[in-house]
Coordinates of N, CA and C in Angstrom, one line a residue:
M1 N -17.1 -10.7 9.2 CA -17.3 -11.0 8.1 C -18.2 -9.9 7.2
Y2 N -19.5 -9.7 8.0 CA -20.1 -8.1 7.5 C -19.6 -6.8 7.6
E3 N -18.6 -6.7 8.6 CA -17.7 -5.5 8.4 C -17.5 -5.2 7.4
K4 N -16.4 -6.2 6.8 CA -15.7 -6.6 5.5 C -16.6 -5.9 4.0
R5 N -17.3 -6.4 4.3 CA -18.5 -6.3 3.2 C -19.2 -4.7 3.4
D6 N -19.6 -4.7 4.5 CA -19.9 -3.5 4.6 C -19.3 -2.0 3.5
V7 N -17.6 -2.5 4.4 CA -16.6 -1.4 4.1 C -16.5 -1.4 2.5
M8 N -16.3 -2.8 2.1 CA -16.3 -2.7 0.8 C -17.7 -2.0 0.1
A9 N -18.6 -2.2 0.1 CA -19.9 -1.4 -0.1 C -19.4 -0.3 -0.3
A10 N -18.8 0.8 1.1 CA -19.1 1.9 1.3 C -18.3 2.3 0.6
N11 N -17.2 1.8 0.6 CA -16.0 2.5 -0.4 C -15.3 1.2 -1.3
P12 N -15.6 1.5 -2.9 CA -15.1 0.7 -3.7 C -14.1 0.1 -3.8
Y13 N -12.6 1.4 -3.3 CA -11.5 1.4 -3.7 C -10.6 1.1 -2.2
W14 N -11.3 0.4 -1.0 CA -11.2 0.1 0.1 C -9.7 -0.9 0.1
C15 N -10.3 -2.0 -1.2 CA -9.5 -3.0 -1.6 C -8.3 -2.9 -2.2
Y16 N -8.4 -1.7 -2.6 CA -6.5 -1.6 -3.3 C -6.1 -1.2 -2.3
A17 N -6.8 -0.3 -1.2 CA -6.1 0.2 -0.1 C -5.4 -1.0 0.4
H18 N -6.0 -2.0 0.6 CA -5.6 -3.1 1.5 C -4.6 -3.6 1.3
Q19 N -4.9 -4.2 -0.2 CA -4.2 -4.5 -0.9 C -3.1 -4.1 -0.9
H20 N -2.6 -2.7 -1.1 CA -1.4 -2.0 -0.9 C -0.4 -2.4 -0.2
Q21 N -1.4 -1.9 1.2 CA -0.3 -2.1 2.6 C -0.2 -3.8 2.8
L22 N -1.1 -4.7 2.1 CA -0.6 -6.4 2.0 C 0.7 -6.2 1.4
D23 N 0.8 -5.5 -0.2 CA 2.2 -5.9 -0.6 C 3.4 -4.9 0.3
R24 N 3.1 -4.0 1.0 CA 4.1 -3.2 1.7 C 4.5 -4.3 2.7
E25 N 3.5 -5.3 3.5 CA 4.0 -5.5 5.1 C 4.8 -6.9 3.9
L26 N 4.1 -7.6 3.0 CA 4.9 -8.5 2.3 C 6.7 -8.7 2.1
A27 N 6.6 -6.9 1.6 CA 8.3 -6.6 1.1 C 8.9 -6.6 2.3
S28 N 7.8 -5.9 3.3 CA 8.9 -5.9 4.5 C 9.3 -6.8 5.5
R29 N 8.5 -8.2 5.4 CA 9.0 -9.5 5.4 C 9.9 -10.2 4.7
H30 N 9.7 -9.8 3.4 CA 11.0 -10.2 2.5 C 12.3 -9.8 3.1
R31 N 12.0 -8.6 3.3 CA 13.6 -7.7 3.3 C 13.9 -8.3 4.7
E32 N 13.0 -8.4 5.6 CA 14.0 -9.6 6.8 C 14.0 -10.9 6.9
L33 N 13.3 -11.7 6.2 CA 14.2 -12.5 5.8 C 15.2 -12.7 5.4
K34 N 15.7 -11.8 4.3 CA 17.1 -11.8 3.7 C 18.6 -11.3 4.6
D35 N 17.6 -10.4 5.6 CA 18.3 -10.4 6.5 C 18.7 -11.1 7.5
L36 N 18.0 -11.5 7.9 CA 18.0 -12.7 8.9 C 18.7 -14.1 8.0
K37 N 18.6 -14.2 7.1 CA 19.2 -15.7 5.9 C 20.9 -14.7 5.8
A38 N 21.1 -13.8 5.7 CA 22.2 -13.4 5.5 C 23.3 -13.3 6.8
Q39 N 22.5 -13.1 8.1 CA 23.1 -12.9 9.6 C 23.7 -14.5 9.5
A40 N 22.4 -15.4 9.5 CA 22.8 -16.8 9.5 C 24.0 -17.1 8.8
K41 N 24.1 -16.5 7.5 CA 25.4 -17.0 6.7 C 26.7 -16.7 7.5
R42 N 26.9 -15.5 7.9 CA 27.6 -14.6 8.6 C 28.0 -15.2 9.6
D43 N 27.0 -15.6 10.3 CA 27.1 -16.8 11.7 C 27.9 -17.8 11.6
A44 N 27.4 -18.5 10.5 CA 27.9 -19.8 10.5 C 29.7 -19.7 9.9
A45 N 29.7 -18.7 9.2 CA 31.2 -18.1 8.5 C 32.2 -18.1 10.3
K46 N 31.2 -17.4 10.3 CA 32.3 -17.1 11.9 C 32.5 -18.6 12.6
E47 N 31.5 -18.9 12.8 CA 31.6 -20.6 13.6 C 32.4 -21.3 13.0
R48 N 32.6 -21.7 11.9 CA 33.7 -22.6 11.3 C 34.9 -21.8 11.0
G49 N 35.1 -20.4 11.4 CA 36.3 -19.9 11.6 C 36.8 -20.6 12.8
I50 N 36.0 -20.1 13.9 CA 36.4 -20.3 15.1 C 36.4 -22.0 15.0
W51 N 36.2 -22.9 14.3 CA 36.1 -23.8 14.9 C 37.6 -24.8 14.0
K52 N 37.9 -23.8 12.9 CA 39.4 -23.9 12.4 C 40.6 -23.2 13.3
Q53 N 40.0 -22.9 14.5 CA 41.0 -22.2 14.9 C 41.4 -23.4 16.3
V54 N 39.9 -24.2 16.4 CA 39.9 -25.2 17.5 C 41.1 -26.0 17.1
V55 N 40.6 -26.5 15.9 CA 40.8 -27.9 15.8 C 42.0 -27.8 15.0

């Protein structure tokens, strides 16, 4: 806890760099989530096609 306070006191712009890093990580996770959702939709469509062939 004190380490963060000490870093912020020594470098007042540290929080902006940290916020920028968190924003990049959030954007990356958002892209991963979108990719996973798209993959799930493709998998579901493929599975429906297989079931239609079986039935």
